[in-house]
PDB file of C-alpha atoms in Angstrom:
ATOM      1  CA  MET A  67       0.000   0.000   0.000  1.00 62.00           C
ATOM      2  CA  LYS A  68       2.879   2.326   0.855  1.00 66.00           C
ATOM      3  CA  SER A  69       4.355   1.831  -2.628  1.00 71.00           C
ATOM      4  CA  ALA A  70       1.154   3.209  -4.180  1.00 69.00           C
ATOM      5  CA  PHE A  71       1.972   6.647  -2.767  1.00 72.00           C
ATOM      6  CA  THR A  72       5.716   6.596  -3.447  1.00 78.00           C
ATOM      7  CA  GLY A  73       7.936   5.965  -6.424  1.00 78.00           C
ATOM      8  CA  THR A  74       7.432   6.788 -10.071  1.00 83.00           C
ATOM      9  CA  GLY A  75       3.906   7.759 -10.993  1.00 85.00           C
ATOM     10  CA  ALA A  76       2.857   8.375  -7.387  1.00 86.00           C
ATOM     11  CA  ILE A  77       1.605  11.894  -8.140  1.00 90.00           C
ATOM     12  CA  ALA A  78      -0.563  10.610 -10.981  1.00 90.00           C
ATOM     13  CA  ARG A  79      -1.996   7.822  -8.799  1.00 89.00           C
ATOM     14  CA  ILE A  80      -2.729  10.216  -5.921  1.00 90.00           C
ATOM     15  CA  THR A  81      -4.328  12.735  -8.294  1.00 90.00           C
ATOM     16  CA  GLY A  82      -6.391  10.009  -9.959  1.00 90.00           C
ATOM     17  CA  ALA A  83      -7.560   8.659  -6.595  1.00 90.00           C
ATOM     18  CA  ALA A  84      -8.483  12.161  -5.403  1.00 88.00           C
ATOM     19  CA  MET A  85     -10.414  12.816  -8.633  1.00 89.00           C
ATOM     20  CA  LEU A  86     -12.259   9.503  -8.315  1.00 90.00           C
ATOM     21  CA  ILE A  87     -13.213  10.110  -4.682  1.00 89.00           C
ATOM     22  CA  GLY A  88     -14.183  13.720  -5.422  1.00 86.00           C
ATOM     23  CA  THR A  89     -16.286  12.696  -8.439  1.00 86.00           C
ATOM     24  CA  LEU A  90     -18.101  10.061  -6.400  1.00 85.00           C
ATOM     25  CA  ALA A  91     -18.674  12.528  -3.559  1.00 85.00           C
ATOM     26  CA  VAL A  92     -20.277  15.242  -5.703  1.00 82.00           C
ATOM     27  CA  GLN A  93     -22.763  12.704  -7.097  1.00 78.00           C
ATOM     28  CA  HIS A  94     -24.265  12.196  -3.638  1.00 79.00           C
ATOM     29  CA  PRO A  95     -27.703  13.828  -3.254  1.00 74.00           C
ATOM     30  CA  ASN A  96     -27.009  15.004   0.310  1.00 78.00           C
ATOM     31  CA  PRO A  97     -26.493  18.819   0.313  1.00 77.00           C
ATOM     32  CA  MET A  98     -23.458  18.382   2.569  1.00 79.00           C
ATOM     33  CA  PHE A  99     -21.501  17.150  -0.459  1.00 75.00           C
ATOM     34  CA  ASN A 100     -22.336  20.300  -2.453  1.00 77.00           C
ATOM     35  CA  ARG A 101     -19.605  22.140  -0.521  1.00 80.00           C
ATOM     36  CA  LEU A 102     -16.996  20.164  -2.408  1.00 80.00           C
ATOM     37  CA  GLN A 103     -18.527  21.167  -5.726  1.00 78.00           C
ATOM     38  CA  ARG A 104     -18.693  24.847  -4.700  1.00 82.00           C
ATOM     39  CA  LYS A 105     -14.946  24.761  -3.958  1.00 83.00           C
ATOM     40  CA  ASP A 106     -14.277  23.224  -7.391  1.00 82.00           C
ATOM     41  CA  THR A 107     -13.574  26.576  -9.086  1.00 81.00           C
ATOM     42  CA  PHE A 108     -12.352  25.103 -12.369  1.00 81.00           C
ATOM     43  CA  ALA A 109     -15.157  22.472 -12.615  1.00 78.00           C
ATOM     44  CA  LEU A 110     -12.722  19.569 -12.582  1.00 82.00           C
ATOM     45  CA  LEU A 111     -15.192  17.262 -10.836  1.00 81.00           C
ATOM     46  CA  PRO A 112     -17.982  16.189 -13.209  1.00 80.00           C
ATOM     47  CA  ASN A 113     -21.580  16.105 -12.024  1.00 73.00           C
ATOM     48  CA  TRP A 114     -23.138  12.969 -13.440  1.00 69.00           C
ATOM     49  CA  ARG A 115     -26.256  12.745 -11.326  1.00 63.00           C
ATOM     50  CA  PHE A 116     -28.697  10.428 -13.035  1.00 58.00           C
ATOM     51  CA  PHE A 117     -31.675  12.721 -12.507  1.00 57.00           C
ATOM     52  CA  ALA A 118     -31.870  16.466 -12.871  1.00 58.00           C
ATOM     53  CA  PRO A 119     -31.466  18.533  -9.696  1.00 60.00           C
ATOM     54  CA  GLU A 120     -35.246  18.960  -9.724  1.00 63.00           C
ATOM     55  CA  PRO A 121     -36.644  15.997 -11.652  1.00 64.00           C
ATOM     56  CA  ALA A 122     -39.955  16.319 -13.440  1.00 67.00           C
ATOM     57  CA  VAL A 123     -42.767  14.881 -11.356  1.00 72.00           C
ATOM     58  CA  HIS A 124     -45.568  15.438 -13.855  1.00 77.00           C
ATOM     59  CA  ASP A 125     -46.451  14.209 -17.314  1.00 81.00           C
ATOM     60  CA  TYR A 126     -48.121  16.446 -19.863  1.00 84.00           C
ATOM     61  CA  HIS A 127     -50.983  15.118 -21.958  1.00 85.00           C
ATOM     62  CA  PHE A 128     -52.773  16.564 -24.953  1.00 87.00           C
ATOM     63  CA  PHE A 129     -56.465  16.023 -25.625  1.00 90.00           C
ATOM     64  CA  TYR A 130     -58.484  17.128 -28.623  1.00 92.00           C
ATOM     65  CA  ARG A 131     -62.053  17.248 -29.839  1.00 94.00           C
ATOM     66  CA  THR A 132     -63.511  18.061 -33.213  1.00 93.00           C
ATOM     67  CA  LEU A 133     -66.295  20.283 -34.477  1.00 92.00           C
ATOM     68  CA  ASN A 134     -68.244  18.895 -37.419  1.00 91.00           C
ATOM     69  CA  THR A 135     -70.081  20.795 -40.143  1.00 89.00           C
ATOM     70  CA  ALA A 136     -73.369  20.409 -38.232  1.00 90.00           C
ATOM     71  CA  GLY A 137     -71.861  22.299 -35.279  1.00 89.00           C
ATOM     72  CA  GLU A 138     -71.619  19.238 -33.021  1.00 91.00           C
ATOM     73  CA  THR A 139     -68.604  18.707 -30.793  1.00 92.00           C
ATOM     74  CA  SER A 140     -67.057  15.274 -30.314  1.00 92.00           C
ATOM     75  CA  PRO A 141     -65.976  14.046 -26.876  1.00 93.00           C
ATOM     76  CA  TRP A 142     -62.393  14.718 -25.782  1.00 92.00           C
ATOM     77  CA  ARG A 143     -59.869  12.163 -27.070  1.00 91.00           C
ATOM     78  CA  ALA A 144     -56.439  11.610 -25.572  1.00 87.00           C
ATOM     79  CA  VAL A 145     -53.373  11.924 -27.756  1.00 85.00           C
ATOM     80  CA  ASP A 146     -51.470   8.862 -26.546  1.00 78.00           C
ATOM     81  CA  LEU A 147     -47.820   9.475 -27.321  1.00 67.00           C
ATOM     82  CA  ILE A 148     -46.316   7.956 -24.186  1.00 64.00           C
ATOM     83  CA  ALA A 149     -45.823   4.222 -24.650  1.00 63.00           C
ATOM     84  CA  GLY A 150     -45.504   1.651 -21.908  1.00 66.00           C
ATOM     85  CA  ARG A 151     -41.987   0.592 -21.022  1.00 68.00           C
ATOM     86  CA  ARG A 152     -40.471  -2.630 -22.351  1.00 73.00           C
ATOM     87  CA  LEU A 153     -37.312  -4.471 -21.322  1.00 76.00           C
ATOM     88  CA  HIS A 154     -35.449  -3.817 -24.585  1.00 72.00           C
ATOM     89  CA  GLN A 155     -35.876  -0.065 -24.040  1.00 70.00           C
ATOM     90  CA  ILE A 156     -33.085  -0.200 -21.487  1.00 73.00           C
ATOM     91  CA  PHE A 157     -30.718  -0.470 -24.453  1.00 73.00           C
ATOM     92  CA  TRP A 158     -32.622   1.037 -27.390  1.00 74.00           C
ATOM     93  CA  PHE A 159     -35.392   3.607 -26.951  1.00 66.00           C
ATOM     94  CA  PRO A 160     -35.640   5.978 -29.926  1.00 72.00           C
ATOM     95  CA  SER A 161     -39.376   6.530 -29.374  1.00 67.00           C
ATOM     96  CA  ARG A 162     -38.475   8.419 -26.185  1.00 68.00           C
ATOM     97  CA  ARG A 163     -37.919  11.444 -28.407  1.00 73.00           C
ATOM     98  CA  THR A 164     -41.679  11.758 -28.875  1.00 72.00           C
ATOM     99  CA  GLU A 165     -42.190  12.009 -25.125  1.00 73.00           C
ATOM    100  CA  LYS A 166     -39.408  14.586 -24.894  1.00 78.00           C
ATOM    101  CA  ALA A 167     -41.059  16.588 -27.682  1.00 80.00           C
ATOM    102  CA  VAL A 168     -44.381  16.607 -25.801  1.00 81.00           C
ATOM    103  CA  PHE A 169     -42.609  17.820 -22.670  1.00 81.00           C
ATOM    104  CA  ASP A 170     -40.687  20.536 -24.545  1.00 85.00           C
ATOM    105  CA  ILE A 171     -43.755  21.750 -26.463  1.00 86.00           C
ATOM    106  CA  SER A 172     -45.800  21.874 -23.272  1.00 86.00           C
ATOM    107  CA  SER A 173     -43.072  23.702 -21.373  1.00 85.00           C
ATOM    108  CA  GLU A 174     -42.643  26.318 -24.100  1.00 89.00           C
ATOM    109  CA  MET A 175     -46.376  26.996 -24.294  1.00 89.00           C
ATOM    110  CA  LEU A 176     -46.741  27.244 -20.522  1.00 87.00           C
ATOM    111  CA  GLN A 177     -43.817  29.661 -20.229  1.00 88.00           C
ATOM    112  CA  MET A 178     -45.548  32.039 -22.639  1.00 88.00           C
ATOM    113  CA  LEU A 179     -49.021  31.662 -21.130  1.00 86.00           C
ATOM    114  CA  ASP A 180     -48.623  34.523 -18.651  1.00 86.00           C
ATOM    115  CA  LYS A 181     -47.895  36.874 -21.581  1.00 90.00           C
ATOM    116  CA  GLY A 182     -51.316  36.202 -23.063  1.00 87.00           C
ATOM    117  CA  PHE A 183     -52.851  33.892 -25.593  1.00 85.00           C
ATOM    118  CA  SER A 184     -51.806  36.103 -28.505  1.00 87.00           C
ATOM    119  CA  GLU A 185     -48.174  35.357 -27.605  1.00 88.00           C
ATOM    120  CA  VAL A 186     -48.762  31.624 -27.161  1.00 89.00           C
ATOM    121  CA  ILE A 187     -50.122  31.180 -30.686  1.00 87.00           C
ATOM    122  CA  ARG A 188     -46.971  32.764 -32.120  1.00 90.00           C
ATOM    123  CA  THR A 189     -44.663  30.184 -30.585  1.00 91.00           C
ATOM    124  CA  PRO A 190     -43.231  27.371 -32.682  1.00 91.00           C
ATOM    125  CA  ALA A 191     -44.570  24.930 -30.073  1.00 91.00           C
ATOM    126  CA  TYR A 192     -48.166  26.017 -30.670  1.00 91.00           C
ATOM    127  CA  ARG A 193     -47.734  25.789 -34.437  1.00 92.00           C
ATOM    128  CA  VAL A 194     -46.166  22.324 -34.158  1.00 90.00           C
ATOM    129  CA  ILE A 195     -48.958  20.902 -32.008  1.00 91.00           C
ATOM    130  CA  THR A 196     -51.723  22.409 -34.163  1.00 92.00           C
ATOM    131  CA  ALA A 197     -50.094  21.058 -37.340  1.00 90.00           C
ATOM    132  CA  TYR A 198     -49.703  17.622 -35.739  1.00 89.00           C
ATOM    133  CA  LEU A 199     -53.303  17.557 -34.517  1.00 91.00           C
ATOM    134  CA  ARG A 200     -54.624  18.857 -37.837  1.00 92.00           C
ATOM    135  CA  GLU A 201     -52.903  15.955 -39.615  1.00 90.00           C
ATOM    136  CA  ARG A 202     -54.085  13.470 -36.995  1.00 90.00           C
ATOM    137  CA  VAL A 203     -57.703  14.634 -37.234  1.00 91.00           C
ATOM    138  CA  HIS A 204     -57.468  14.526 -41.021  1.00 90.00           C
ATOM    139  CA  THR A 205     -56.264  10.896 -41.020  1.00 89.00           C
ATOM    140  CA  GLU A 206     -58.579   9.656 -38.242  1.00 87.00           C
ATOM    141  CA  THR A 207     -61.846  11.148 -39.482  1.00 82.00           C
ATOM    142  CA  THR A 208     -63.755  10.465 -42.673  1.00 78.00           C
ATOM    143  CA  GLY A 209     -64.582  14.088 -43.352  1.00 77.00           C
ATOM    144  CA  GLY A 210     -67.128  16.660 -42.329  1.00 86.00           C
ATOM    145  CA  VAL A 211     -64.843  18.191 -39.697  1.00 91.00           C
ATOM    146  CA  ARG A 212     -64.644  21.979 -39.654  1.00 92.00           C
ATOM    147  CA  GLY A 213     -62.103  22.338 -36.905  1.00 92.00           C
ATOM    148  CA  PHE A 214     -60.670  21.058 -33.668  1.00 93.00           C
ATOM    149  CA  GLN A 215     -59.817  22.230 -30.186  1.00 94.00           C
ATOM    150  CA  PHE A 216     -57.043  20.913 -27.984  1.00 92.00           C
ATOM    151  CA  ALA A 217     -56.280  20.968 -24.290  1.00 91.00           C
ATOM    152  CA  LEU A 218     -53.101  20.512 -22.303  1.00 89.00           C
ATOM    153  CA  ALA A 219     -53.322  18.729 -18.961  1.00 88.00           C
ATOM    154  CA  ARG A 220     -50.760  17.888 -16.312  1.00 87.00           C
ATOM    155  CA  ALA A 221     -50.941  14.560 -14.471  1.00 83.00           C
ATOM    156  CA  THR A 222     -48.737  12.754 -11.988  1.00 77.00           C
ATOM    157  CA  GLY A 223     -47.939   9.900 -14.347  1.00 70.00           C
ATOM    158  CA  HIS A 224     -48.582   6.451 -12.917  1.00 69.00           C
ATOM    159  CA  ASP A 225     -50.278   7.813  -9.779  1.00 71.00           C
ATOM    160  CA  THR A 226     -53.954   7.597 -10.701  1.00 74.00           C
ATOM    161  CA  SER A 227     -55.197   8.803  -7.305  1.00 80.00           C
ATOM    162  CA  THR A 228     -54.970  12.453  -8.401  1.00 79.00           C
ATOM    163  CA  THR A 229     -57.054  14.054 -11.116  1.00 82.00           C
ATOM    164  CA  PRO A 230     -55.226  15.607 -14.070  1.00 81.00           C
ATOM    165  CA  GLU A 231     -55.053  19.399 -13.933  1.00 87.00           C
ATOM    166  CA  MET A 232     -56.235  21.273 -17.031  1.00 89.00           C
ATOM    167  CA  LEU A 233     -53.652  23.950 -17.883  1.00 89.00           C
ATOM    168  CA  PHE A 234     -54.613  25.270 -21.292  1.00 89.00           C
ATOM    169  CA  VAL A 235     -57.541  25.009 -23.708  1.00 90.00           C
ATOM    170  CA  SER A 236     -57.176  26.375 -27.211  1.00 90.00           C
ATOM    171  CA  PRO A 237     -59.930  28.005 -29.219  1.00 89.00           C
ATOM    172  CA  TYR A 238     -61.339  26.050 -32.134  1.00 89.00           C
ATOM    173  CA  THR A 239     -58.797  25.815 -34.918  1.00 90.00           C
ATOM    174  CA  PRO A 240     -60.030  25.468 -38.511  1.00 91.00           C
ATOM    175  CA  MET A 241     -59.029  22.374 -40.469  1.00 88.00           C
ATOM    176  CA  ASP A 242     -58.109  24.473 -43.488  1.00 85.00           C
ATOM    177  CA  PRO A 243     -56.102  27.368 -42.092  1.00 77.00           C
ATOM    178  CA  ALA A 244     -56.129  30.633 -43.980  1.00 70.00           C
ATOM    179  CA  PRO A 245     -52.753  31.391 -45.514  1.00 60.00           C
ATOM    180  CA  ALA A 246     -50.721  33.907 -43.559  1.00 53.00           C
ATOM    181  CA  PRO A 247     -50.688  37.346 -45.171  1.00 55.00           C
ATOM    182  CA  ALA A 248     -47.441  38.340 -46.825  1.00 50.00           C
ATOM    183  CA  THR A 249     -45.659  40.904 -44.693  1.00 52.00           C
ATOM    184  CA  ALA A 250     -42.643  41.503 -46.893  1.00 48.00           C
ATOM    185  CA  ARG A 251     -42.803  43.522 -50.078  1.00 48.00           C
ATOM    186  CA  PRO A 252     -40.215  42.892 -52.766  1.00 43.00           C
ATOM    187  CA  ARG A 253     -38.149  45.925 -53.544  1.00 44.00           C
ATOM    188  CA  ILE A 254     -35.623  46.371 -56.316  1.00 42.00           C
ATOM    189  CA  ARG A 255     -32.559  48.390 -55.503  1.00 45.00           C
ATOM    190  CA  GLY A 256     -29.464  48.599 -57.629  1.00 44.00           C
ATOM    191  CA  GLY A 257     -30.672  45.920 -60.032  1.00 42.00           C
ATOM    192  CA  SER A 258     -31.081  43.194 -57.378  1.00 39.00           C
ATOM    193  CA  LEU A 259     -34.232  41.918 -55.742  1.00 37.00           C
ATOM    194  CA  ARG A 260     -34.356  42.504 -51.977  1.00 40.00           C
ATOM    195  CA  VAL A 261     -37.071  41.700 -49.490  1.00 39.00           C
ATOM    196  CA  ARG A 262     -37.646  44.092 -46.637  1.00 41.00           C
TER     197      ARG A 262
END
């Protein structure tokens, strides 16, 4: 044991052992170990905690309903994008990206909600979810649908003892959206076409 700390390469072994112990220590969830990370000015000790410092404890779910040409509203339908877990997903789980997209879209919309609905509908997240739902309604229905409405709810995941909380309900969205008006006018200057 004494030879591990003396002789050629002793400094490298001591440094490696200190780095290993320090790295393991800063992974510990107890706040007492955060002192070591605060003293790590140059960020030499990596933080590889498996979960985020504040892990997500809710799942977001989208629901939609349609409005037909007779003015009747369908019941709410869940948009099931979160699949049950399988054993092979420990190694290969590309469909997890869909769940991440739902979380990111929901988070972006909710961050803008306090600025008003007019700001929410300008976000890429709102446009992505309306385009996705428009395509889904188009493929799932046989026709006669004028528009749809969607809702965003937050639930606790596998804990079914709590009721999902409704966070956002959109107005009815037409199936055939009107094209956006052109805001740029072409202008020719110096023989080249420029858009302003």
